[in-house]
XYZ file of C-alpha atoms in Angstrom:
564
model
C 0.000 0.000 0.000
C 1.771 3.597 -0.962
C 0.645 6.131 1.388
C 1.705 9.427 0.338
C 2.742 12.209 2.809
C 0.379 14.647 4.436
C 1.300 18.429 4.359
C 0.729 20.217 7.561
C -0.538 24.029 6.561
C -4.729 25.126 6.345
C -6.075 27.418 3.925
C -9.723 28.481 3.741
C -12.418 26.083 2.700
C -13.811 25.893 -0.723
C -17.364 24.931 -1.113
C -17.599 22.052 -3.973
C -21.053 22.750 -4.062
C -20.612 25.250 -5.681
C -19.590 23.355 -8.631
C -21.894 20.241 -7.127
C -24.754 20.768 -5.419
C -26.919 17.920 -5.004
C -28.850 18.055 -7.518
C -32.381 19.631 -9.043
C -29.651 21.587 -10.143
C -27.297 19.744 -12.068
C -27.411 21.800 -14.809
C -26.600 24.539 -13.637
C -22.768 23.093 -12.529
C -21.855 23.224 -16.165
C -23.057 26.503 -16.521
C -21.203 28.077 -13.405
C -17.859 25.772 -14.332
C -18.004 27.628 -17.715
C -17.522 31.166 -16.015
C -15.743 30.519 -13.309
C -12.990 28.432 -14.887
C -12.170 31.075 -17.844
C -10.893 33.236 -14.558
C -8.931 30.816 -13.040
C -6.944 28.549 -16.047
C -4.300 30.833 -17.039
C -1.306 31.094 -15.607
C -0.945 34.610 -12.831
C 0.232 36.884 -15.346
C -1.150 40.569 -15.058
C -2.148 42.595 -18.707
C 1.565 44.258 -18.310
C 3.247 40.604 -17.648
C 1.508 39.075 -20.502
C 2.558 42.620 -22.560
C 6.167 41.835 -22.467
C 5.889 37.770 -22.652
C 7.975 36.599 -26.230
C 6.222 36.141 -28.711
C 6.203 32.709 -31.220
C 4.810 32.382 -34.613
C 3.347 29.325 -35.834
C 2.502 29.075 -39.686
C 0.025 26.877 -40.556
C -0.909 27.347 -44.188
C -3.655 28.561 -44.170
C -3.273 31.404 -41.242
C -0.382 32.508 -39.144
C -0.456 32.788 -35.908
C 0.949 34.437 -32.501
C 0.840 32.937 -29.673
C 3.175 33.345 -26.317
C 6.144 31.936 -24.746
C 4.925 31.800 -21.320
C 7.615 31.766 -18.047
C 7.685 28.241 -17.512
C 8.732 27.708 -21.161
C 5.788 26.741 -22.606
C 4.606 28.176 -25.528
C 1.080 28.924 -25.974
C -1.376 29.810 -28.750
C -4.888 29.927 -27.922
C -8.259 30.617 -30.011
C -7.130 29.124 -33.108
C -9.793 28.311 -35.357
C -9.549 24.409 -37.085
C -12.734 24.846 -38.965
C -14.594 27.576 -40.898
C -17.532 29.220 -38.545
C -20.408 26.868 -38.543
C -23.150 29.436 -39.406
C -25.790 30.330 -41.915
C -25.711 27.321 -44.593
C -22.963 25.189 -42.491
C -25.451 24.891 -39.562
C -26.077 21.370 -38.841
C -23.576 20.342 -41.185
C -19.962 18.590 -40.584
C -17.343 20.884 -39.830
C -15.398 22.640 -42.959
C -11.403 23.518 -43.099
C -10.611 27.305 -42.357
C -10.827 29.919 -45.131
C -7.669 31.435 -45.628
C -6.674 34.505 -43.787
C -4.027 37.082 -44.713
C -1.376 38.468 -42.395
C -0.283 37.305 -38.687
C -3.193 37.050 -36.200
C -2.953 37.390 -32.114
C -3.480 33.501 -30.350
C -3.274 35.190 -26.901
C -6.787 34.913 -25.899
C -9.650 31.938 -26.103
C -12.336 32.033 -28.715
C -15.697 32.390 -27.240
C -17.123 28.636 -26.339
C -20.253 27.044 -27.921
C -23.870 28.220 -26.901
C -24.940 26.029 -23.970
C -28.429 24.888 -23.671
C -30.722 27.304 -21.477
C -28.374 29.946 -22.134
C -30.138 33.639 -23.641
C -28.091 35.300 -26.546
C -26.538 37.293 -26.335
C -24.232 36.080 -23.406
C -20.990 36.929 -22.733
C -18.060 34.487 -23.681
C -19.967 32.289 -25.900
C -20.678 32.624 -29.590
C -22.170 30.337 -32.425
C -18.714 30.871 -33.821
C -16.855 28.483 -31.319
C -14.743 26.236 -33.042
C -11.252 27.045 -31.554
C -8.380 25.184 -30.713
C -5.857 25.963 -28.206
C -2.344 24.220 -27.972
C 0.410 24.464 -25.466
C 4.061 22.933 -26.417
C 7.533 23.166 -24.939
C 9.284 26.153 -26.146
C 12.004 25.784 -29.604
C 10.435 22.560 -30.609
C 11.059 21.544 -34.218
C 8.837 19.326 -36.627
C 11.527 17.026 -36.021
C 10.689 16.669 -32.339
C 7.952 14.589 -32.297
C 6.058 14.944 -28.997
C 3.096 12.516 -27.847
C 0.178 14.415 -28.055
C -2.548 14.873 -25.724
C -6.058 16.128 -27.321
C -8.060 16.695 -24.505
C -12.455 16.083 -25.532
C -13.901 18.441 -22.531
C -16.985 17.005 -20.905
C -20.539 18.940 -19.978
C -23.525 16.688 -20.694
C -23.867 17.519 -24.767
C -25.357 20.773 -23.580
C -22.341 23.219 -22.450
C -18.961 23.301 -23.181
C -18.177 23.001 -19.463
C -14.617 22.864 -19.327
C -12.921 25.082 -21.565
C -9.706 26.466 -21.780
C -8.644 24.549 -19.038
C -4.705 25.215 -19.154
C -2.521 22.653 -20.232
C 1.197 24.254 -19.150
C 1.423 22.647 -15.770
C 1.269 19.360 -17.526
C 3.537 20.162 -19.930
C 6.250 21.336 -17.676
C 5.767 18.627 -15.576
C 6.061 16.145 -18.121
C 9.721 17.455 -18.409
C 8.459 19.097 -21.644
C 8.268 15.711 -23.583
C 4.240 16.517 -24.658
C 2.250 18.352 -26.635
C -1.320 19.253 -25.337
C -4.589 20.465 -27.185
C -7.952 21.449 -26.257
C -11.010 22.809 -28.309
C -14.049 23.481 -28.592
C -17.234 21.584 -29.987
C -21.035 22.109 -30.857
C -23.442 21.300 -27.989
C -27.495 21.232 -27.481
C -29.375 22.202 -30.452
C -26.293 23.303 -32.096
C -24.444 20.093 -32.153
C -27.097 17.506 -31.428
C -30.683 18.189 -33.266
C -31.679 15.440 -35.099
C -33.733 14.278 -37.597
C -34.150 12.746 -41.110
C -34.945 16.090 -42.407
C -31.311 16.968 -41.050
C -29.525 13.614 -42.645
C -31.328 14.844 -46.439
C -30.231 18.249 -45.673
C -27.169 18.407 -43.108
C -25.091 16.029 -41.354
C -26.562 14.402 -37.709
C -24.013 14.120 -34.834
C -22.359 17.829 -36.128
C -20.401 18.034 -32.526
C -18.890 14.674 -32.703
C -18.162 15.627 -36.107
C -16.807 18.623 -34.763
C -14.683 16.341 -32.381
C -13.602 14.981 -35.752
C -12.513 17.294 -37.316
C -9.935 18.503 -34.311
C -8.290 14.699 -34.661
C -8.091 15.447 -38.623
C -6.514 19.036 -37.398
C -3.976 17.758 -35.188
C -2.630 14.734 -38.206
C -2.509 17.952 -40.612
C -1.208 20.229 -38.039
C 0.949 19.365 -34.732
C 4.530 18.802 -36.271
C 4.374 22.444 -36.437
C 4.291 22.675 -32.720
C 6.459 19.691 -32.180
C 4.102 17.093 -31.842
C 3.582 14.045 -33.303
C 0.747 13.198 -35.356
C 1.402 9.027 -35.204
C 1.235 9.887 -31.373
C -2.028 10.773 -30.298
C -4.115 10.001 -27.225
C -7.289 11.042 -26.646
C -8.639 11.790 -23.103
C -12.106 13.036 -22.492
C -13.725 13.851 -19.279
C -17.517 13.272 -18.569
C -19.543 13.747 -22.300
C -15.645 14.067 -23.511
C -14.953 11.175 -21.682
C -17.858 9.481 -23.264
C -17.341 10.896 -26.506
C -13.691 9.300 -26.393
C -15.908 5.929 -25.985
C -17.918 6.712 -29.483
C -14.823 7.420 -31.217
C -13.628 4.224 -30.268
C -16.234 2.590 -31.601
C -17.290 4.986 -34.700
C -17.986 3.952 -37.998
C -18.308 -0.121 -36.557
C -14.564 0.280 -34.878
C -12.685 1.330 -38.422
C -9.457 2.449 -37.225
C -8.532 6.118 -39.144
C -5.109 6.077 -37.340
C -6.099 9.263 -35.686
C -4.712 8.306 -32.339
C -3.254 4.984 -30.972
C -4.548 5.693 -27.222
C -7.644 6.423 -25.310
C -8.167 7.601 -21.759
C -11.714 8.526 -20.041
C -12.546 9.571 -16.771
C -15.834 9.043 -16.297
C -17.585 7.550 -19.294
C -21.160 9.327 -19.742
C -23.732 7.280 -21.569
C -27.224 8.884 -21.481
C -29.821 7.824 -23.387
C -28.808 8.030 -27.047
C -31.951 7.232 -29.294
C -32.452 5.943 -32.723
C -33.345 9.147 -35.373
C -37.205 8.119 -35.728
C -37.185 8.429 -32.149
C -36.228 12.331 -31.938
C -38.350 13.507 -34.750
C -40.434 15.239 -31.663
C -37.821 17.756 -30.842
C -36.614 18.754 -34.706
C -40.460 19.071 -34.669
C -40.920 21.200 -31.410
C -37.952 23.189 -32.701
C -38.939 24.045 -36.049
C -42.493 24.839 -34.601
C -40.730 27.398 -31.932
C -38.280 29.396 -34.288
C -41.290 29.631 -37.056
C -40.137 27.559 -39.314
C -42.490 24.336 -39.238
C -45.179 25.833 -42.415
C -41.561 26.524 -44.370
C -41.377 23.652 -47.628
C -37.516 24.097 -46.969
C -37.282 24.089 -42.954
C -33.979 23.296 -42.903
C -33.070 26.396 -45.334
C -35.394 28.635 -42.997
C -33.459 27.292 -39.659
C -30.377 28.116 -41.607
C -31.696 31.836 -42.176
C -32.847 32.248 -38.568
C -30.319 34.908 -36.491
C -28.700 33.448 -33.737
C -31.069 34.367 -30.948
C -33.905 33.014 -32.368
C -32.156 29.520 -32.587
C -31.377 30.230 -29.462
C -34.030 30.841 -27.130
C -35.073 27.535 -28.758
C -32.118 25.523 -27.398
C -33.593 24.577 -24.151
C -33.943 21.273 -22.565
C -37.994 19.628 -22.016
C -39.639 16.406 -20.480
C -39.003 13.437 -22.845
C -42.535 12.002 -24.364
C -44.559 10.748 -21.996
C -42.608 12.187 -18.229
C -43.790 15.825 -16.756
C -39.870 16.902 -15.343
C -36.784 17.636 -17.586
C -34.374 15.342 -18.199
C -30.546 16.653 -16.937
C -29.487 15.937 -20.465
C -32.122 16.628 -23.475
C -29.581 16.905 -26.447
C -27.363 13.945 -26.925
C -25.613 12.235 -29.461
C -27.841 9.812 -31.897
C -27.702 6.291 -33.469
C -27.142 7.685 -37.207
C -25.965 4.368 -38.801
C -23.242 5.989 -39.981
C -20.806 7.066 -37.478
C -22.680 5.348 -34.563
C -24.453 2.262 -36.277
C -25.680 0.774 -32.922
C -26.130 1.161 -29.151
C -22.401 1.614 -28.202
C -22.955 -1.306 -25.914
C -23.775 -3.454 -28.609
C -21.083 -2.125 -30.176
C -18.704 -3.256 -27.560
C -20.636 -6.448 -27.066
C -19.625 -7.504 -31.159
C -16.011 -6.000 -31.088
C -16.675 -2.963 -33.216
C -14.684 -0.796 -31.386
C -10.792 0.129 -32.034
C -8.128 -2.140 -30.172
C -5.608 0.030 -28.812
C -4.259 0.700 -24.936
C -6.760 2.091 -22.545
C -6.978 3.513 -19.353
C -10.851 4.213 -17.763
C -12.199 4.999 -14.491
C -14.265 6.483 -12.378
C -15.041 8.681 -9.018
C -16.368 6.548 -6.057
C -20.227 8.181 -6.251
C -20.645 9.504 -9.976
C -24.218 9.687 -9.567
C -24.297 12.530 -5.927
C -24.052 15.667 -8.060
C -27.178 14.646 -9.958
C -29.274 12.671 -8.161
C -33.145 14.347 -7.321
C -32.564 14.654 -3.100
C -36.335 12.119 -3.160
C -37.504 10.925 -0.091
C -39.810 7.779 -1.300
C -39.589 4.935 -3.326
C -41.712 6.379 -6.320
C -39.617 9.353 -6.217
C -36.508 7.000 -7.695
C -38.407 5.655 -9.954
C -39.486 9.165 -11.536
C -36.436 10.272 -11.550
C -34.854 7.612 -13.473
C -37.486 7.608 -15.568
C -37.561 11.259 -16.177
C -33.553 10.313 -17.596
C -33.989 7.025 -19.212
C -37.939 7.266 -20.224
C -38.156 3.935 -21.972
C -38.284 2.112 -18.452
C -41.316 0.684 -17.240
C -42.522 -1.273 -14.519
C -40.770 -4.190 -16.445
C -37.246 -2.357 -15.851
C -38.002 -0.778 -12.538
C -39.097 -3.318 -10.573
C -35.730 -5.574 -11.070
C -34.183 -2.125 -10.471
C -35.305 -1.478 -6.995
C -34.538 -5.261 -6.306
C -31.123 -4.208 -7.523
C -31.156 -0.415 -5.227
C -32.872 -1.475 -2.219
C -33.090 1.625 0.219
C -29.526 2.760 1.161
C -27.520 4.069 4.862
C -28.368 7.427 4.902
C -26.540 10.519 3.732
C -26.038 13.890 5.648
C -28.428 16.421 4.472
C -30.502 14.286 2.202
C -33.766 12.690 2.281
C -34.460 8.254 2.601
C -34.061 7.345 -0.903
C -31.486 10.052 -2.529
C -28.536 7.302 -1.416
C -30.140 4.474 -3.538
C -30.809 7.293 -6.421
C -27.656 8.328 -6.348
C -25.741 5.091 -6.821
C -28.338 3.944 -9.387
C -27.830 6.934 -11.509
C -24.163 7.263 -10.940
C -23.734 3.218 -12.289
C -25.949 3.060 -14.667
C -24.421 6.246 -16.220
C -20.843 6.575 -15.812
C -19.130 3.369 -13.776
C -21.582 1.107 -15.412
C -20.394 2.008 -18.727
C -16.719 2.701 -18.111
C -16.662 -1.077 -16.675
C -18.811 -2.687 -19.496
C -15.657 -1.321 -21.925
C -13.260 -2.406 -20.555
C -14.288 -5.744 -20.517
C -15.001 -5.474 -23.683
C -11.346 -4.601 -24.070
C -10.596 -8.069 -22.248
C -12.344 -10.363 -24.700
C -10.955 -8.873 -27.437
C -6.964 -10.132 -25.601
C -6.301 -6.573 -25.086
C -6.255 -7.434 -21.070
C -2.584 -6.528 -20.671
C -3.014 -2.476 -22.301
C -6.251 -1.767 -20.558
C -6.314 -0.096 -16.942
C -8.879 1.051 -14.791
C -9.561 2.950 -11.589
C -11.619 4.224 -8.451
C -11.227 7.872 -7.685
C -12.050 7.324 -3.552
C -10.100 10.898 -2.162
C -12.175 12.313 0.148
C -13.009 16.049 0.987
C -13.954 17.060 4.171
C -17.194 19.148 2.841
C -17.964 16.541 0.267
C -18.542 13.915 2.800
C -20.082 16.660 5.764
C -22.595 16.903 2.907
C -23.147 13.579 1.823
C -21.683 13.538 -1.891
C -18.944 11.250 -1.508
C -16.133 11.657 -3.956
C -18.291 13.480 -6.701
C -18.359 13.391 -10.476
C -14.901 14.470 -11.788
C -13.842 15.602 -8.188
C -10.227 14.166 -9.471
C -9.980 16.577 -11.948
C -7.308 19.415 -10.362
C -4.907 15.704 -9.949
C -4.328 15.422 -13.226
C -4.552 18.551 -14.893
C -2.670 20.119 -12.175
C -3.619 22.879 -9.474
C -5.502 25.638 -10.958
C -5.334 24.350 -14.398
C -8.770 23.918 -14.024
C -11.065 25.092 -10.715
C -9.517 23.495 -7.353
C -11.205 22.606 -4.322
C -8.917 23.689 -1.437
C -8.540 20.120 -0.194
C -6.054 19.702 -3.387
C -4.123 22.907 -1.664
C -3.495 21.217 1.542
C -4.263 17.741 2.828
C -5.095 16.094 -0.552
C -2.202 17.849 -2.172
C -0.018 14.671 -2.276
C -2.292 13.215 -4.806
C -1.789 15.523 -7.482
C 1.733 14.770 -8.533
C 0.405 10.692 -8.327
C -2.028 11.080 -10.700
C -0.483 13.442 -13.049
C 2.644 11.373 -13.127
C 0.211 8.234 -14.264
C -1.613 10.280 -16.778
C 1.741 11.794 -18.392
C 3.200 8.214 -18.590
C 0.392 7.032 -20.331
C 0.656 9.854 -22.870
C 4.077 9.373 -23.437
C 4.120 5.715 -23.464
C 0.525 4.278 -23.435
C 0.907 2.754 -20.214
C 0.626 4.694 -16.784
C 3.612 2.938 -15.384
C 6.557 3.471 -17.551
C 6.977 7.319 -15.998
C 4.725 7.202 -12.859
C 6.081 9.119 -9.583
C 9.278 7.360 -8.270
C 8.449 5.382 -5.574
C 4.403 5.181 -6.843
C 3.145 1.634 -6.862
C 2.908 -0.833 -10.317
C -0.438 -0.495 -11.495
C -1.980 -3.687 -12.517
C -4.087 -4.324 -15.887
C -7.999 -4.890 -15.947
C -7.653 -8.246 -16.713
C -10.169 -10.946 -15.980
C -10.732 -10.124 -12.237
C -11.569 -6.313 -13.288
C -8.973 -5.234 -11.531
C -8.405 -1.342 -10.802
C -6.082 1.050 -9.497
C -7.692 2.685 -5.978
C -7.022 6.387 -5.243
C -7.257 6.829 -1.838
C -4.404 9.192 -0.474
C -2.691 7.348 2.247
C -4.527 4.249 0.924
C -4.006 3.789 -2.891
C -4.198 -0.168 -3.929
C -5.651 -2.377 -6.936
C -9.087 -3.953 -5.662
C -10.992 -6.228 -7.780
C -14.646 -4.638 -8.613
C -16.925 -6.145 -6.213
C -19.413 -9.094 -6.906
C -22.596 -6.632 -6.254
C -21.254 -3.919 -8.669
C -20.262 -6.513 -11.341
C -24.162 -8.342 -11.047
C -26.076 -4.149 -11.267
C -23.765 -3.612 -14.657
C -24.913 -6.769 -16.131
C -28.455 -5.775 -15.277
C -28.089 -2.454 -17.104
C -26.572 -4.101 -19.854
C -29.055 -6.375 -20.244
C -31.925 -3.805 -20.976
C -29.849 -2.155 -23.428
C -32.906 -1.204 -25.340
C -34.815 0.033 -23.070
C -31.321 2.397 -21.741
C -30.568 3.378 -25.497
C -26.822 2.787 -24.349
């Protein structure tokens, strides 16, 4: 067991939930992450400090651009575009190259991020024009050096970009500048996800996958001019990126584009993802609220609409048949194209790519979301408000499965057994299911797994556990993205753990090769389901217990009914 050493100093408290408050509104998380991260990502430069940083020029053929050299010597260009603004006639339709632009242009700021849902236009910081690209790379690097890359899918249900910008120079520099790292943004809610036939004769479904894409195309083109390598990509998405990173894997029935050659998730989301027939209703309610559903050509008169109007449609409603919204109402479809099936079916036939993997999870995924109910029936609405294909078929098996829990601090009877039900059948659930389809396909031996289990004195005072993508400031680094002050003092030893396991696994597609010296092995998935434990002063490999293995085969057994 490798317990790692406590620091001694106190700071003031910060309030997670803020970021996760148990959870009518869940939403709203993404939304506040959005803000409050842009303020808190870069590094502590003032305007005059980041006035007299170098300068670097990157050429990439079709623009030039500036971007910084920043103290630690990282270079930096942010808010580049790597596809032409989807507006007008490219709404709803894959992502184009760049036009060509004359001169040198400033990449010392972020682009605006994509409209979230429930968001009113105009808003500051986000912009139907959102498809930028920032990259961070060790100073004086040549084509020639050939850097692993890390392209970084943020996460925020399919409805917010809710972790831009987040900076990538801490793990640069600590990676002893031997990577390259990317971020971007993508198309979300209505923008990204509307769907219909009308849209697949007219458009292209799944645009912010697409969008996705079209980075991965961006970075083979593009990366040896920052010293990256293009045969050396790995993916790593967190939340919706996470479980975007999970689609690629298994887009287009598992054909293998040689975009990257690694894939790393921390907490695989899988909503429901329906079938195109089955979300006519919401092209139909959309059309209907912009004024375009008496147009021959709706798609051209969506096309014409002005941003707002789009807009102030991109809002998220009950599913057919339930009377309370859904935390995630745009999501990715079955096309039969890029996604041809249920991505557990997917993973069920092999269709997925067979390359090293490394998956995981926090301990209680489901606390940030779960409705606080206090009966029986009120568990059973809310999963039914998220999955609304269950019926008393599903449910009752399900209850069977989440029989009434301990309880929490500051929640009602049943919000324990909703909580771990939504938290499994959403993000563990899946994350587990992959990897063992990783296993039968002999890939065992390049597949890891873990349990994030550090705990946080307010988390726990307030009964959400170790939250959904609490882990987050450990591998991205201290205030790389927004950091609980547990990660400033007594969970502090973590951070350079984790990180060290992530950057190893960029580099060299397995977490051990350049993990923290003295950090122990970390032991493949294998048969046992095996995972790596974070636990502070207690990190081990545990096998996934029997009761957790037999509640992912029930999920995965009612496929159909989950649209998973």
């Amino acid at each position: 067991m490798f317990a790692l050493p406590q620091p001694s100093m106190e700071r003031r408290k910060f309030d997670w939930r803020r970021f996760s408050a148990p959870v009518s509104i869940a939403s709203m998380i993404l939304a506040v992450l959005s803000v409050v991260l842009y303020f808190s990502i870069r590094e502590h430069l003032t305007a005059r400090d980041e006035a007299n940083l170098p300068r670097v020029t990157v050429d990439l053929g079709y623009a030039r651009y500036s971007g910084n050299v920043l103290p630690s010597g990282v270079s930096q260009f942010l808010g580049m575009r790597f596809a032409a603004p989807p507006i007008g006639n490219l709404r709803w339709r894959a992502p184009q190259d760049p036009e060509p632009k004359e001169g040198t242009t400033d990449a010392i700021d972020f682009g605006p991020t994509c409209l979230a849902t429930e968001v009113t236009y105009p808003t500051s910081g986000q912009d139907e024009d959102c498809l930028y690209v920032n990259v961070w790379s060790p100073n004086n690097t040549t084509p020639d050096s050939k850097l692993p890359v890390w392209l970084f899918i943020q996460g925020g249900g399919y409805t917010s970009n809710a972790n831009p910008n987040w900076n990538g120079s801490q793990v640069v520099d600590v990676s002893g500048k031997n990577i390259v790292f990317v971020n971007f943004n993508y198309r979300v809610g209505l923008w990204g996800f509307l769907a219909s036939e009308r849209i697949r004769k007219d458009g292209d479904l799944n645009a912010g996958l697409l969008d996705q894409r079209q980075v991965m195309k961006w970075v083979q083109t593009h990366i040896s001019k920052f010293g990256g390598d293009p045969n050396h990509v790995v993916i790593h998405g967190l939340s919706a990126g996470a479980g975007s990173v999970a689609l690629h894997l298994a887009a287009y029935g598992g054909r293998d584009d040689k975009l990257f050659v690694g894939a790393m998730s921390e907490s695989v989301f899988f909503p429901a993802q329906p079938r195109v027939p089955e979300l006519e209703y919401q092209f139909d309610k959309t059309v209907e609220q912009v004024g375009c559903k008496d147009d021959k050509d709706q798609m051209g008169c969506l096309r014409g609409k002005d941003i707002k109007a789009i807009q102030d449609a991109n809002l998220a409603l009950p599913f057919p048949g339930r009377s309370a919204n859904p935390h995630f109402y745009w999501t990715p479809c079955i096309d039969g194209d890029m996604l041809r099936d249920y991505p557990y079916r997917l993973y069920e036939k092999g269709s997925f790519i067979k390359m090293p993997v490394l998956f995981g999870t926090g301990t209680n995924e489901g606390s940030v979301f779960a409705a606080n109910v206090a009966t029986q029936e009120g568990f059973v609405s809310f999963m039914k408000d998220n999955y609304p294909k269950l019926t008393k078929n599903e449910t009752g098996p399900m209850l069977q499965k989440y029989p009434l829990l301990a309880p929490l601090p500051n929640h009602n009877a049943w919000f324990p057994s909703t909580s771990q039900a939504y938290g499994e059948t959403t993000f563990i659930c899946p994350g587990n299911i992959v990897m063992d389809a990783y296993a039968a396909a002999n890939r065992s031996s390049t597949s890891w797994s873990y349990r994030f289990n550090v705990q946080d004195n307010q988390n726990t005072a307030s009964g959400l556990g170790v939250p959904h993508v609490f882990e987050a400031p450990a591998v991205f680094g201290i205030d790389a993205c927004p950091t609980p002050e547990s990660f400033r003092t007594y969970n502090r030893p973590i951070v350079p753990l984790m990180m060290n396991y992530w950057i190893s696994f960029i580099r060299s597609l397995n977490p051990n090769t350049y993990k923290l010296n003295g950090a122990p092995a970390w032991d493949a998935w294998g048969g046992n389901q095996s995972r790596y434990v974070f636990e502070l002063d207690k990190n081990r490999m545990e096998n996934v217990d029997d009761g957790q293995k037999s509640r992912c085969r029930f999920w995965e057994s009612i496929v159909e009914v989950m649209e998973q």
